[in-house]
Amino acid sequence: MRTDLKLKLTHTAAAAWSLLFLAACGGGGGADAPATAAGANEAPGTRAFALSAAPALPAGATPVPAVTYRCGNVTLGALRSGEIEVPAGQVCVLQGTRVEGNIKLGAGSVLDARDITIVGSLQADGAASVLVAGASSVTGSVQLVQGGAATLLGLRIAGNLQIEAHAGPVRAEALRTSGNVQVLGNLGGVTLVDNSTSGNLQCKDNLPAPQGSGNTAATLEDQCRSLAPAPTPAPGTPVNPPVAPVPPTTPTLPAPSLPAGVFTAGSNVVCRDLSLDATRYASVEVPAGARCELIGTQLTGNLELAPGASVKGVQAQINGSLNGDTPGPVQMDGGRIDGSVQLARAQATTLNGTRVGGSLQAVAGTGLLWLQGLTLTGDLQVLGNTGGAVLNNNRAGGNLQCKDNLPAPSGSGNVAANKEDQCRGL
């Protein structure tokens, strides 16, 4: 499975992705982007779902039959088009359009499609966001891989559906599929509600495991064998993003899930797909694409994450700092980091109940950012993230600053010397 995420957003695409994400969360109900309830044309299972208005883009040129149409930063209405290509980093809005051919999305592109007919397939590789809703149908298959957010509501698919390796939230509701449905290796949270397929429904390697209910298939496999009903959120529970992994809260040390690493105490360690126990080491480096567990591990130095590297720490004690540029999933439960935390372009980040002696900076993350119960001596900065952010009950001795995040962070109970920009109300 490929894990290199090709999310290269232009300003236009990023802004549109914000609108689509708010639509997926039932948000966008403010004065600037009024939400509208699902209309009569939408599937019954989507009526409780609110969609924001589509991005306001100029009308595109009239398509020429049987000629590929480049839909870049334009809107097409109830017209007949040949195959549609959405260029990398651009936005395409389709409303009532009939597409006689495939729709192909470039890296970092955005598609907002409502009440459309595709006489062909929908293919997206590295798209920033895909929304298909209303009375929409596809005579072929739908393949969405290595993307950001994906929301499919009430769609009819004659072929197969594949949703793989998404960094942002994925929601599929009231779909009717004749083929197989595969939901594989997604990291931003998956919700599956009231979907029906004549083939198999397979969910595998998603972190966290999918949530939902009311799904039927010839067989429900792996993580989808028993989809529990989504819990009813308590009053005041953040709804943005719609699916968030609940961080672990137990202080007990879990059993390792990776082979045990054996290294000399006090040494510098390269942790490649290994689990480290409660031994004291100097520093730990996790190579590109590798995984590492720190179960009660003590470090006198830093924890360094190479691109694509992922780490799970439980009650780890780090005298230095945690640093990562383009890491995979990062999860730290409890413990302490005496230095600072600097994570840039992370796929997904969960920090729960950790004490940070310096500052924490999470910048340009593409997946879900969940910060809960942290105690920091310095500043807490959440800047330019596009996968959704939730901040609950954190205490910062310095400032809490949230800026240029799409969508804006949600949460409550945070305390800081100053709460600035998007975090003023948290």
Coordinates of C-alpha atoms in Angstrom, one line a residue:
M1 CA 0.0 0.0 0.0
R2 CA 1.3 3.4 -0.9
T3 CA 1.6 5.9 1.9
D4 CA 3.1 9.0 0.2
L5 CA 0.3 11.6 0.3
K6 CA 0.3 14.0 -2.6
L7 CA -1.6 16.9 -1.1
K8 CA -0.3 20.1 -2.8
L9 CA -3.0 22.7 -2.3
T10 CA -3.4 26.0 -3.9
H11 CA -5.1 28.8 -2.0
T12 CA -8.3 28.2 -3.9
A13 CA -8.3 24.5 -3.3
A14 CA -7.5 24.9 0.4
A15 CA -10.4 27.3 0.8
A16 CA -12.8 25.0 -1.0
W17 CA -11.6 22.1 1.1
S18 CA -12.5 24.0 4.2
L19 CA -16.1 24.4 2.8
L20 CA -16.3 20.7 2.0
F21 CA -15.0 19.7 5.4
L22 CA -17.5 21.9 7.2
A23 CA -20.2 20.3 5.0
A24 CA -19.1 16.9 6.1
C25 CA -19.2 18.0 9.8
G26 CA -22.6 19.6 9.6
G27 CA -20.8 22.9 10.2
G28 CA -20.6 26.0 8.2
G29 CA -23.8 27.4 9.7
G30 CA -22.5 30.8 10.4
A31 CA -23.3 34.0 8.6
D32 CA -20.5 33.6 6.2
A33 CA -21.4 30.1 5.0
P34 CA -25.1 29.2 5.8
A35 CA -25.7 25.5 6.1
T36 CA -28.6 23.9 4.3
A37 CA -30.4 20.8 5.3
A38 CA -30.3 17.8 3.0
G39 CA -32.9 18.2 0.3
A40 CA -35.7 16.0 -0.9
N41 CA -33.5 14.5 -3.6
E42 CA -31.0 13.1 -1.1
A43 CA -31.1 9.6 0.3
P44 CA -33.2 9.0 3.5
G45 CA -30.1 8.3 5.6
T46 CA -28.6 11.7 4.8
R47 CA -31.5 13.9 6.0
A48 CA -29.8 14.7 9.4
F49 CA -26.7 15.8 7.5
A50 CA -26.2 19.5 6.7
L51 CA -24.3 20.6 3.7
S52 CA -22.7 24.0 3.3
A53 CA -23.1 25.8 0.0
A54 CA -20.7 24.7 -2.8
P55 CA -17.7 26.9 -3.5
A56 CA -18.7 30.0 -5.4
L57 CA -16.8 29.8 -8.7
P58 CA -17.5 31.3 -12.1
A59 CA -19.4 29.3 -14.7
G60 CA -17.2 27.2 -17.0
A61 CA -17.3 27.1 -20.8
T62 CA -19.9 24.9 -22.3
P63 CA -18.5 21.4 -22.8
V64 CA -18.1 20.0 -26.3
P65 CA -19.5 16.4 -26.7
A66 CA -17.0 13.6 -26.6
V67 CA -14.1 16.0 -25.8
T68 CA -12.3 15.9 -22.5
Y69 CA -13.3 18.9 -20.3
R70 CA -10.7 20.5 -18.0
C71 CA -12.7 21.6 -15.0
G72 CA -10.4 24.0 -13.2
N73 CA -11.8 26.6 -10.7
V74 CA -15.1 26.7 -12.5
T75 CA -18.7 25.5 -12.0
L76 CA -20.7 23.3 -14.4
G77 CA -24.5 23.1 -14.1
A78 CA -27.0 20.8 -15.7
L79 CA -25.0 20.3 -18.9
R80 CA -23.8 17.2 -20.8
S81 CA -20.1 16.7 -20.8
G82 CA -17.5 14.3 -22.0
E83 CA -14.8 13.0 -19.7
I84 CA -13.8 15.5 -17.0
E85 CA -10.3 16.1 -15.7
V86 CA -9.7 18.3 -12.6
P87 CA -6.1 19.7 -12.8
A88 CA -3.8 19.4 -9.8
G89 CA -4.6 21.9 -7.1
Q90 CA -7.7 23.2 -8.7
V91 CA -11.4 23.1 -7.8
C92 CA -14.3 21.7 -9.8
V93 CA -18.0 22.2 -8.9
L94 CA -20.6 20.1 -10.6
Q95 CA -24.3 20.7 -10.1
G96 CA -26.7 18.4 -12.0
T97 CA -24.1 17.6 -14.6
R98 CA -24.2 14.5 -16.8
V99 CA -20.7 13.2 -17.5
E100 CA -20.4 10.7 -20.4
G101 CA -17.0 9.3 -19.5
N102 CA -14.7 9.2 -16.4
I103 CA -14.0 12.0 -13.9
K104 CA -10.3 12.1 -13.0
L105 CA -8.9 14.2 -10.1
G106 CA -5.3 15.5 -10.0
A107 CA -3.2 15.7 -6.9
G108 CA -4.4 18.3 -4.4
S109 CA -7.6 19.0 -6.3
V110 CA -11.1 19.5 -4.9
L111 CA -14.4 18.1 -6.3
D112 CA -17.8 19.3 -5.1
A113 CA -20.5 17.3 -7.0
R114 CA -24.2 17.2 -6.4
D115 CA -27.0 15.5 -8.2
I116 CA -24.7 14.3 -11.0
T117 CA -24.6 11.3 -13.3
I118 CA -21.3 9.7 -14.3
V119 CA -21.5 7.3 -17.2
G120 CA -18.1 5.9 -16.4
S121 CA -15.9 5.9 -13.2
L122 CA -14.7 8.4 -10.6
Q123 CA -10.9 8.2 -10.0
A124 CA -9.0 10.4 -7.5
D125 CA -5.3 10.0 -6.6
G126 CA -4.1 12.4 -4.0
A127 CA -7.1 14.7 -4.2
A128 CA -7.5 17.2 -1.3
S129 CA -11.2 16.7 -0.9
V130 CA -14.0 14.8 -2.7
L131 CA -17.7 15.5 -2.0
V132 CA -20.4 13.6 -4.0
A133 CA -24.0 14.1 -2.7
G134 CA -27.6 14.2 -3.6
A135 CA -29.2 12.1 -6.3
S136 CA -25.9 11.0 -7.9
S137 CA -25.0 7.8 -9.7
V138 CA -21.9 6.2 -11.2
T139 CA -22.3 3.4 -13.8
G140 CA -18.7 2.3 -13.3
S141 CA -16.5 2.2 -10.1
V142 CA -15.3 4.8 -7.6
Q143 CA -11.6 4.8 -6.6
L144 CA -10.3 7.3 -4.1
V145 CA -6.7 6.8 -2.9
Q146 CA -4.1 8.8 -0.9
G147 CA -6.4 11.8 -0.5
G148 CA -7.4 14.2 2.2
A149 CA -11.1 14.3 3.1
A150 CA -13.9 12.3 1.3
T151 CA -17.7 12.5 1.8
L152 CA -20.1 10.4 -0.2
L153 CA -23.8 10.8 0.5
G154 CA -26.6 8.8 -1.1
L155 CA -24.5 7.8 -4.1
R156 CA -25.5 4.8 -6.4
I157 CA -22.5 2.9 -7.7
A158 CA -22.9 0.1 -10.2
G159 CA -19.3 -1.1 -9.8
N160 CA -16.8 -1.2 -6.9
L161 CA -15.9 1.4 -4.3
Q162 CA -12.3 1.8 -3.0
I163 CA -11.3 4.3 -0.3
E164 CA -7.7 3.9 0.6
A165 CA -4.9 5.8 2.5
H166 CA -6.8 9.0 3.3
A167 CA -5.2 11.4 5.8
G168 CA -8.5 13.3 6.5
P169 CA -11.9 12.2 7.6
V170 CA -14.0 9.9 5.4
R171 CA -17.8 9.6 5.6
A172 CA -19.9 7.2 3.5
E173 CA -23.6 7.3 4.1
A174 CA -26.7 5.8 2.4
L175 CA -24.6 4.4 -0.5
R176 CA -26.0 1.6 -2.7
T177 CA -23.2 -0.4 -4.4
S178 CA -23.5 -3.4 -6.7
G179 CA -19.8 -4.4 -6.3
N180 CA -17.4 -4.7 -3.4
V181 CA -16.5 -1.9 -1.0
Q182 CA -12.9 -1.7 0.3
V183 CA -11.9 0.8 3.0
L184 CA -8.2 0.4 3.6
G185 CA -5.4 2.1 5.5
N186 CA -7.2 5.4 6.2
L187 CA -5.8 7.6 9.1
G188 CA -8.2 10.4 9.5
G189 CA -11.3 8.6 10.9
V190 CA -14.0 6.7 8.9
T191 CA -17.7 6.8 9.4
L192 CA -20.0 4.2 7.6
V193 CA -23.7 4.6 8.1
D194 CA -26.6 2.8 6.4
N195 CA -24.7 1.6 3.3
S196 CA -25.7 -1.4 1.3
T197 CA -23.6 -3.4 -1.1
S198 CA -24.3 -6.6 -3.0
G199 CA -20.7 -7.5 -2.7
N200 CA -18.3 -7.6 0.3
L201 CA -17.6 -4.8 2.7
Q202 CA -13.9 -5.0 3.8
C203 CA -12.3 -2.6 6.2
K204 CA -8.6 -3.1 7.0
D205 CA -5.6 -1.3 8.5
N206 CA -7.6 1.9 9.3
L207 CA -6.5 3.9 12.3
P208 CA -8.7 4.4 14.1
A209 CA -11.1 1.6 13.1
P210 CA -14.2 2.7 11.3
Q211 CA -17.4 3.7 13.2
G212 CA -21.0 3.5 12.2
S213 CA -24.0 1.3 11.9
G214 CA -26.8 0.0 9.7
N215 CA -24.4 -1.4 7.0
T216 CA -25.3 -4.5 5.0
A217 CA -23.3 -6.6 2.6
A218 CA -22.8 -10.1 1.4
T219 CA -20.0 -10.3 4.1
L220 CA -18.7 -7.7 6.5
E221 CA -15.0 -8.3 7.0
D222 CA -12.1 -7.4 9.3
Q223 CA -12.7 -4.0 11.0
C224 CA -16.3 -3.8 9.6
R225 CA -17.5 -7.1 11.0
S226 CA -19.4 -5.4 13.8
L227 CA -19.9 -1.7 13.4
A228 CA -21.3 -0.4 16.6
P229 CA -23.8 2.4 16.5
A230 CA -22.0 5.8 16.7
P231 CA -22.3 7.0 20.3
T232 CA -24.5 10.0 21.1
P233 CA -22.2 12.9 21.9
A234 CA -22.7 14.6 25.3
P235 CA -23.8 18.2 25.2
G236 CA -20.8 20.4 24.2
T237 CA -18.9 17.6 22.6
P238 CA -16.9 19.0 19.6
V239 CA -18.5 18.0 16.2
N240 CA -15.5 19.0 14.1
P241 CA -14.1 16.7 12.9
P242 CA -17.1 14.3 12.8
V243 CA -15.0 11.3 13.7
A244 CA -12.1 11.5 16.2
P245 CA -10.2 8.7 17.9
V246 CA -10.7 8.8 21.6
P247 CA -7.2 8.9 23.1
P248 CA -6.4 6.2 25.6
T249 CA -6.6 7.3 29.2
T250 CA -5.4 4.3 31.2
P251 CA -2.0 4.7 32.9
T252 CA -1.2 1.0 32.7
L253 CA 1.4 0.0 30.2
P254 CA 0.0 -2.1 27.3
A255 CA 1.5 -5.2 25.9
P256 CA 3.8 -4.4 22.9
S257 CA 2.4 -5.0 19.4
L258 CA 5.8 -5.0 17.7
P259 CA 8.9 -7.2 18.2
A260 CA 11.0 -6.3 21.2
G261 CA 14.1 -4.2 20.5
V262 CA 17.2 -5.2 22.4
F263 CA 19.8 -2.4 22.7
T264 CA 22.5 -1.4 25.2
A265 CA 21.2 0.9 27.9
G266 CA 22.3 4.5 27.4
S267 CA 23.0 4.0 23.7
N268 CA 21.6 5.9 20.7
V269 CA 18.9 3.7 19.1
V270 CA 17.5 3.3 15.6
C271 CA 14.0 1.9 16.2
R272 CA 12.8 0.2 13.0
D273 CA 9.5 -1.6 13.5
L274 CA 10.4 -2.4 17.1
S275 CA 9.0 -2.0 20.6
L276 CA 11.2 -0.5 23.4
D277 CA 10.5 -1.3 27.0
A278 CA 11.2 0.8 30.2
T279 CA 15.0 1.0 29.5
R280 CA 16.9 4.3 29.6
Y281 CA 18.5 5.2 26.3
A282 CA 20.2 8.3 24.9
S283 CA 18.2 9.2 21.8
V284 CA 15.8 7.3 19.5
E285 CA 15.6 7.8 15.7
V286 CA 12.7 6.2 13.8
P287 CA 13.7 5.8 10.1
A288 CA 11.5 6.8 7.2
G289 CA 8.4 4.6 6.9
A290 CA 9.2 2.7 10.1
R291 CA 7.2 2.2 13.3
C292 CA 8.3 2.4 16.9
E293 CA 6.7 1.8 20.3
L294 CA 8.0 3.4 23.5
I295 CA 6.3 1.6 26.4
G296 CA 7.6 3.3 29.5
T297 CA 10.8 4.1 27.8
Q298 CA 13.2 6.7 29.2
L299 CA 15.3 8.9 26.9
T300 CA 18.0 11.3 28.0
G301 CA 18.0 12.8 24.5
N302 CA 15.6 13.5 21.7
L303 CA 13.0 11.4 19.8
E304 CA 13.5 12.1 16.0
L305 CA 10.9 11.0 13.4
A306 CA 12.0 10.7 9.7
P307 CA 9.4 11.2 6.9
G308 CA 6.6 8.6 7.1
A309 CA 7.9 7.3 10.5
S310 CA 5.3 6.7 13.2
V311 CA 5.5 6.3 16.9
K312 CA 3.3 5.3 19.8
G313 CA 4.5 6.3 23.2
V314 CA 2.8 5.2 26.5
Q315 CA 4.1 6.8 29.7
A316 CA 7.4 7.6 27.9
Q317 CA 9.9 10.0 29.7
I318 CA 11.9 12.1 27.2
N319 CA 14.4 14.6 28.6
G320 CA 14.9 16.1 25.2
S321 CA 12.5 17.1 22.4
L322 CA 10.1 15.3 20.0
N323 CA 10.8 16.4 16.4
G324 CA 9.2 15.2 13.1
D325 CA 8.9 16.6 9.5
T326 CA 6.3 14.7 7.5
P327 CA 6.0 11.9 10.0
G328 CA 3.3 9.2 9.9
P329 CA 0.8 8.9 12.8
V330 CA 2.1 10.2 16.1
Q331 CA 0.5 9.1 19.4
M332 CA 1.7 10.0 22.9
D333 CA -0.3 8.9 25.9
G334 CA 0.8 10.3 29.3
G335 CA 4.4 10.6 30.2
R336 CA 6.5 13.8 29.7
I337 CA 8.7 15.6 27.2
D338 CA 11.0 18.0 29.0
G339 CA 11.9 19.9 25.8
S340 CA 9.6 21.0 23.0
V341 CA 7.4 19.2 20.4
Q342 CA 7.7 20.3 16.8
L343 CA 5.7 18.4 14.2
A344 CA 5.3 19.6 10.7
R345 CA 3.1 18.0 8.0
A346 CA 2.1 15.1 10.2
Q347 CA -0.4 12.5 8.9
A348 CA -2.2 12.3 12.2
T349 CA -1.3 13.3 15.8
T350 CA -2.8 12.4 19.1
L351 CA -1.2 13.7 22.4
N352 CA -3.1 12.9 25.6
G353 CA -2.2 13.8 29.1
T354 CA 1.5 14.5 28.3
R355 CA 3.6 17.1 30.2
V356 CA 5.7 19.3 27.9
G357 CA 8.5 21.3 29.4
G358 CA 8.8 23.6 26.4
S359 CA 6.4 24.6 23.6
L360 CA 4.3 22.6 21.2
Q361 CA 4.1 23.5 17.6
A362 CA 1.9 21.5 15.1
V363 CA 2.1 22.9 11.6
A364 CA 0.6 22.0 8.3
G365 CA -0.7 18.6 9.4
T366 CA -2.8 16.7 6.8
G367 CA -4.6 14.4 9.2
L368 CA -6.5 14.7 12.5
L369 CA -4.8 16.6 15.3
W370 CA -6.1 15.7 18.8
L371 CA -4.6 17.5 21.8
Q372 CA -6.1 16.6 25.2
G373 CA -5.2 17.2 28.8
L374 CA -1.7 18.5 28.0
T375 CA 0.3 20.7 30.4
L376 CA 2.9 22.9 28.8
T377 CA 5.3 25.4 30.2
G378 CA 5.6 27.3 26.9
D379 CA 3.3 28.1 24.0
L380 CA 0.9 25.9 22.2
Q381 CA 0.7 26.7 18.4
V382 CA -1.6 25.0 15.9
L383 CA -0.9 26.5 12.5
G384 CA -2.1 25.8 9.0
N385 CA -3.5 22.3 9.6
T386 CA -6.0 20.9 7.1
G387 CA -7.1 17.6 8.6
G388 CA -9.2 18.9 11.5
A389 CA -8.0 19.8 15.1
V390 CA -9.6 19.2 18.5
L391 CA -8.2 20.8 21.6
N392 CA -9.7 19.9 25.0
N393 CA -8.6 20.7 28.6
N394 CA -5.1 21.8 27.8
R395 CA -3.1 24.2 30.0
A396 CA -0.3 26.3 28.5
G397 CA 1.9 28.6 30.6
G398 CA 2.4 30.6 27.4
N399 CA 0.0 31.5 24.6
L400 CA -2.5 29.3 22.8
Q401 CA -2.4 30.4 19.1
C402 CA -4.4 28.8 16.3
K403 CA -4.1 30.3 12.9
D404 CA -4.8 29.4 9.2
N405 CA -6.3 26.0 10.1
L406 CA -8.9 24.7 7.6
P407 CA -11.3 24.0 9.2
A408 CA -10.9 26.0 12.4
P409 CA -10.1 23.9 15.5
S410 CA -12.9 22.9 17.9
G411 CA -12.8 22.0 21.6
S412 CA -13.2 23.5 25.1
G413 CA -11.7 23.9 28.6
N414 CA -8.3 25.2 27.4
V415 CA -6.3 27.6 29.6
A416 CA -3.4 29.8 28.5
A417 CA -1.9 33.2 29.2
N418 CA -3.6 34.4 26.0
K419 CA -5.9 32.5 23.6
E420 CA -5.4 34.0 20.1
D421 CA -7.0 33.9 16.6
Q422 CA -9.0 30.7 16.0
C423 CA -8.5 29.5 19.6
R424 CA -10.1 32.5 21.3
G425 CA -13.3 30.7 22.0
L426 CA -11.8 27.4 23.1

